[in-house]
Amino acid sequence: MGAGRPRPRAPAPPPGSGPAPERAGGARPPRWARDRDRDQDRPQHGDVAGHARGGTQRARASAQTLLHVPYGDGEREKLDIYFPTDPSGTFPALVYIHGGYWQCLSKDESGFTAPPLVSQGVAVVAVGYDTAPKGHMDAMVLQVRRSLAFLVERYSGIRGIYLCGHSAGAHLAAMVLSTDWTGYGVVPDIKGAVLVSGVYDLEPILHTYVNDALNMSREVAQRNSPMLCITPAVPAAAACEVLVAVAQHDSPEFRRQSQEYGQALRAASWSVSLLDLANVDHFDIIEKLSEESYVLTQVILNMISRA
């Protein structure tokens, strides 16, 4: 991965402190950086992690689980599996990929999504991967792809996989959709994907502090941008239902990217719909998946029931 020249670090301003500071050289940060600051006016990732960790602890206490299942040799190459309440026969699985700007959170804050789904016969699999600075973008994408291949090989009882990712996790889930599975020995039966407030074009973040830990070059950003990796839908892909969800109070950049990625998928003959969720922001759009009555929870359950 190209490291590029080191750049002066420009820390994020505290929430509510007004416009982002100027970067070295007097240039104002690109729109992505300013949008990210505005998204952080409500909680920080630490607040999100605390909420999600509590929900995960409750889910682990109430569900039948297999925790820390290794899909590779890396420290974070592990899965948490939450089985359906009545796991008789085969069952669908929702694979959840956490966000955190590729730099924070983990599978240990991802189980909060499980209770409303396992009670309806759906397994939930939380994926761990190496976040930056230890993890690099190419490696993260590869890890998530390998986790899917492992899951299919190891658990024959799974009847259809549904991807779900938030923010950076939606980016990684979208990259899974572009996978050439030839070298993996298996082809996962991905029946659906729910991409929540995702990032589908990485180039706008190259010159922001989001990239300080990622240290991506332009080449790395381009080959890992879902917008640039869309292929015409083959019959199996055309049967995969893709939902691109965005929050009413997401920043303009998240909303723009979601709209454009959904349109690009549709132009390539993918089955795609866009859901604009009212009265939520970049964080509670995903936190509310712990609630069975939440509209996105119901949309996911309906998607699975139609398969």
XYZ file of C-alpha atoms in Angstrom:
307
model
C 0.000 0.000 0.000
C 1.438 3.363 -0.983
C 2.181 5.519 2.018
C 2.566 8.856 0.267
C 4.264 11.861 1.813
C 3.519 12.540 5.499
C 1.031 15.359 6.027
C 0.564 17.658 9.010
C -2.061 16.314 11.353
C -5.187 18.406 11.715
C -7.214 17.175 14.696
C -10.982 17.252 14.597
C -12.502 20.192 16.471
C -14.613 19.443 19.526
C -18.331 19.028 18.847
C -20.227 22.267 18.491
C -17.074 24.344 18.064
C -18.089 25.720 14.675
C -16.366 25.258 11.309
C -13.421 22.902 10.999
C -10.016 24.546 11.413
C -7.883 25.376 8.435
C -5.306 22.782 7.476
C -1.632 23.477 7.038
C -1.072 25.941 4.209
C -4.258 27.868 4.960
C -6.583 25.721 2.852
C -9.971 24.932 4.309
C -10.646 21.184 4.629
C -12.614 19.533 1.813
C -16.359 19.217 2.205
C -16.040 15.635 3.481
C -14.097 16.789 6.541
C -16.555 19.572 7.304
C -19.502 17.180 6.901
C -17.843 14.692 9.248
C -17.502 17.350 11.929
C -21.161 18.197 11.633
C -22.093 14.515 11.949
C -20.092 14.362 15.176
C -22.030 17.209 16.781
C -24.289 14.659 18.486
C -22.299 11.716 19.889
C -18.683 10.717 19.477
C -17.766 7.157 18.516
C -17.005 6.534 22.188
C -20.635 7.239 23.053
C -21.805 4.984 20.242
C -19.428 2.244 21.409
C -20.771 2.427 24.954
C -24.356 2.107 23.790
C -23.532 -0.709 21.375
C -21.349 -2.555 23.886
C -24.183 -2.589 26.413
C -26.580 -3.931 23.789
C -24.051 -6.558 22.781
C -23.609 -7.726 26.374
C -27.370 -8.120 26.718
C -27.550 -10.030 23.436
C -24.750 -12.380 24.498
C -26.538 -13.074 27.763
C -29.840 -13.914 26.103
C -28.900 -15.741 22.884
C -27.190 -18.989 22.023
C -23.778 -17.909 20.774
C -20.404 -18.947 19.465
C -17.996 -16.129 20.272
C -14.529 -15.304 18.914
C -14.657 -17.930 16.158
C -11.409 -17.540 14.155
C -11.731 -17.243 10.390
C -7.998 -16.522 10.035
C -4.819 -16.185 12.037
C -5.016 -12.454 12.760
C -5.870 -11.130 16.206
C -9.134 -9.571 15.035
C -9.981 -12.171 12.408
C -12.845 -13.558 14.459
C -16.614 -13.872 14.265
C -19.352 -13.726 16.885
C -22.335 -15.866 15.910
C -25.773 -15.392 17.467
C -28.018 -18.328 16.632
C -31.781 -18.186 16.158
C -33.911 -18.890 19.195
C -35.118 -22.110 17.527
C -32.268 -23.128 15.183
C -34.001 -26.176 13.735
C -32.979 -27.096 10.208
C -31.526 -24.320 8.082
C -31.741 -20.607 8.709
C -30.753 -17.306 7.081
C -27.858 -15.285 8.452
C -27.383 -11.538 8.654
C -23.675 -10.674 8.536
C -23.080 -7.364 10.302
C -19.977 -5.284 9.502
C -19.338 -2.470 11.953
C -18.395 1.095 11.105
C -16.079 3.528 12.891
C -14.263 5.245 9.993
C -12.172 2.052 9.599
C -10.391 3.072 12.828
C -12.502 2.142 15.838
C -15.305 -0.105 17.120
C -15.204 -3.889 16.748
C -17.357 -7.001 16.682
C -17.619 -6.609 20.461
C -19.894 -3.603 19.854
C -21.890 -5.313 17.080
C -24.179 -7.797 18.823
C -26.834 -5.190 19.659
C -28.414 -5.958 16.279
C -29.089 -9.598 17.208
C -32.118 -9.814 19.562
C -34.904 -8.738 17.159
C -33.523 -11.016 14.448
C -32.682 -14.206 16.358
C -36.194 -14.141 17.810
C -37.487 -14.353 14.224
C -35.281 -17.256 13.159
C -32.359 -15.289 11.727
C -28.756 -15.859 12.809
C -26.560 -12.775 13.226
C -22.831 -12.888 12.533
C -20.650 -9.985 13.702
C -17.398 -9.679 11.755
C -14.110 -8.572 13.273
C -11.366 -7.030 11.142
C -8.143 -5.097 11.686
C -8.863 -1.389 11.998
C -6.308 1.325 11.220
C -3.531 2.039 11.819
C -2.750 -1.687 12.096
C -5.223 -2.543 9.380
C -4.871 -1.217 5.841
C -7.756 -0.752 3.427
C -6.763 -3.577 1.071
C -6.417 -5.929 4.037
C -9.771 -4.946 5.583
C -11.604 -5.655 2.341
C -9.832 -9.002 2.002
C -10.588 -9.936 5.618
C -14.307 -9.347 5.245
C -14.382 -11.349 2.023
C -12.508 -14.228 3.685
C -14.901 -14.150 6.630
C -17.797 -14.794 4.245
C -15.995 -17.672 2.556
C -15.197 -19.204 5.949
C -18.790 -18.870 7.101
C -20.125 -20.673 4.041
C -17.579 -23.468 4.300
C -17.992 -24.019 8.035
C -21.768 -23.701 8.542
C -23.810 -25.676 6.047
C -27.023 -24.869 7.920
C -27.015 -21.272 6.708
C -29.684 -20.693 4.070
C -28.840 -17.428 2.411
C -26.612 -14.568 3.574
C -27.730 -10.977 4.071
C -25.046 -8.344 4.443
C -25.539 -5.344 6.695
C -22.963 -2.631 7.231
C -22.964 0.858 8.689
C -20.779 3.760 7.510
C -17.317 2.239 6.928
C -18.985 -1.148 7.346
C -21.388 -0.328 4.514
C -18.342 0.438 2.376
C -16.862 -2.973 3.203
C -20.191 -4.715 2.545
C -20.416 -2.954 -0.824
C -16.920 -4.175 -1.653
C -18.087 -7.730 -0.895
C -20.733 -7.294 -3.602
C -17.960 -6.646 -6.138
C -15.984 -9.778 -5.204
C -14.715 -12.221 -7.810
C -15.113 -15.402 -5.774
C -13.048 -17.545 -8.167
C -10.043 -17.691 -5.857
C -12.007 -18.399 -2.677
C -13.252 -21.902 -3.475
C -16.849 -20.994 -2.621
C -19.518 -18.611 -3.835
C -21.594 -17.291 -0.915
C -25.324 -17.202 -1.556
C -25.759 -13.486 -0.877
C -29.469 -12.837 -1.150
C -29.521 -9.274 0.127
C -27.458 -6.338 1.342
C -28.478 -3.465 3.601
C -25.995 -0.616 3.258
C -26.564 2.012 5.943
C -25.119 5.548 5.675
C -22.170 4.259 3.722
C -19.062 5.559 1.990
C -18.831 4.466 -1.632
C -16.154 6.797 -3.027
C -12.960 7.007 -0.952
C -11.154 9.705 -2.912
C -12.822 12.673 -1.135
C -11.303 11.582 2.185
C -7.716 11.350 0.940
C -6.772 14.857 2.048
C -8.699 14.904 5.323
C -7.667 13.743 8.775
C -9.832 10.643 8.264
C -6.948 9.421 6.124
C -4.246 10.161 8.691
C -4.526 6.674 10.209
C -5.568 4.958 6.966
C -2.691 6.462 4.995
C -4.292 5.590 1.665
C -2.770 6.524 -1.643
C -5.003 7.527 -4.536
C -4.493 4.106 -6.116
C -5.616 2.325 -2.945
C -8.656 4.595 -2.643
C -9.661 3.990 -6.240
C -9.408 0.203 -6.184
C -11.380 0.099 -2.921
C -14.147 2.506 -3.939
C -17.403 0.602 -4.553
C -18.496 3.286 -7.036
C -15.565 2.269 -9.246
C -16.017 -1.486 -8.761
C -19.591 -1.983 -9.945
C -19.950 -4.752 -12.500
C -23.063 -5.574 -14.561
C -25.267 -7.836 -12.497
C -24.999 -11.500 -13.434
C -28.137 -13.585 -12.724
C -27.032 -14.382 -9.142
C -26.282 -10.718 -8.443
C -29.522 -9.577 -10.042
C -31.347 -11.794 -7.541
C -29.540 -10.070 -4.659
C -31.724 -7.309 -3.247
C -29.694 -4.238 -2.289
C -31.078 -1.579 0.027
C -29.122 1.681 0.280
C -30.311 3.437 3.444
C -29.454 6.980 4.508
C -30.452 9.131 7.468
C -32.423 12.339 7.115
C -29.778 14.073 9.220
C -26.766 12.443 7.582
C -24.327 14.979 6.171
C -24.775 16.091 2.545
C -21.746 14.016 1.516
C -23.145 10.770 2.931
C -26.492 11.513 1.308
C -24.895 12.354 -2.052
C -22.781 9.211 -2.089
C -25.728 6.992 -1.143
C -27.880 8.461 -3.905
C -25.184 8.164 -6.556
C -24.156 4.639 -5.576
C -27.752 3.444 -5.657
C -28.219 4.979 -9.105
C -25.010 3.372 -10.362
C -26.104 -0.062 -9.134
C -29.481 0.358 -10.816
C -27.786 1.371 -14.082
C -25.802 -1.885 -13.909
C -29.067 -3.866 -13.556
C -28.780 -4.617 -9.858
C -31.999 -4.866 -7.867
C -31.662 -1.801 -5.653
C -33.852 0.536 -3.628
C -33.072 3.673 -1.653
C -34.521 4.272 1.810
C -34.356 7.773 3.305
C -35.087 7.377 7.018
C -36.721 10.345 8.724
C -35.831 11.759 12.148
C -32.518 9.907 12.540
C -28.869 10.905 12.172
C -25.690 9.057 11.221
C -25.553 7.244 14.555
C -29.060 6.401 15.695
C -29.969 5.131 12.223
C -27.985 2.019 13.179
C -28.364 2.061 16.979
C -32.128 1.579 16.608
C -31.613 -1.836 15.007
C -31.777 -3.136 18.571
C -35.527 -2.352 18.464
C -37.903 -4.825 16.816
C -40.414 -2.077 15.975
C -37.819 0.123 14.212
C -38.619 0.598 10.537
C -35.202 -0.604 9.313
C -35.430 -3.737 11.472
C -38.792 -4.490 9.886
C -37.440 -3.801 6.388
C -34.631 -6.305 6.990
C -37.021 -8.946 8.288
C -39.328 -8.388 5.302
C -36.403 -8.704 2.888
C -35.427 -12.020 4.437
C -38.998 -13.332 4.477
C -39.400 -12.640 0.739
C -36.410 -14.787 -0.249
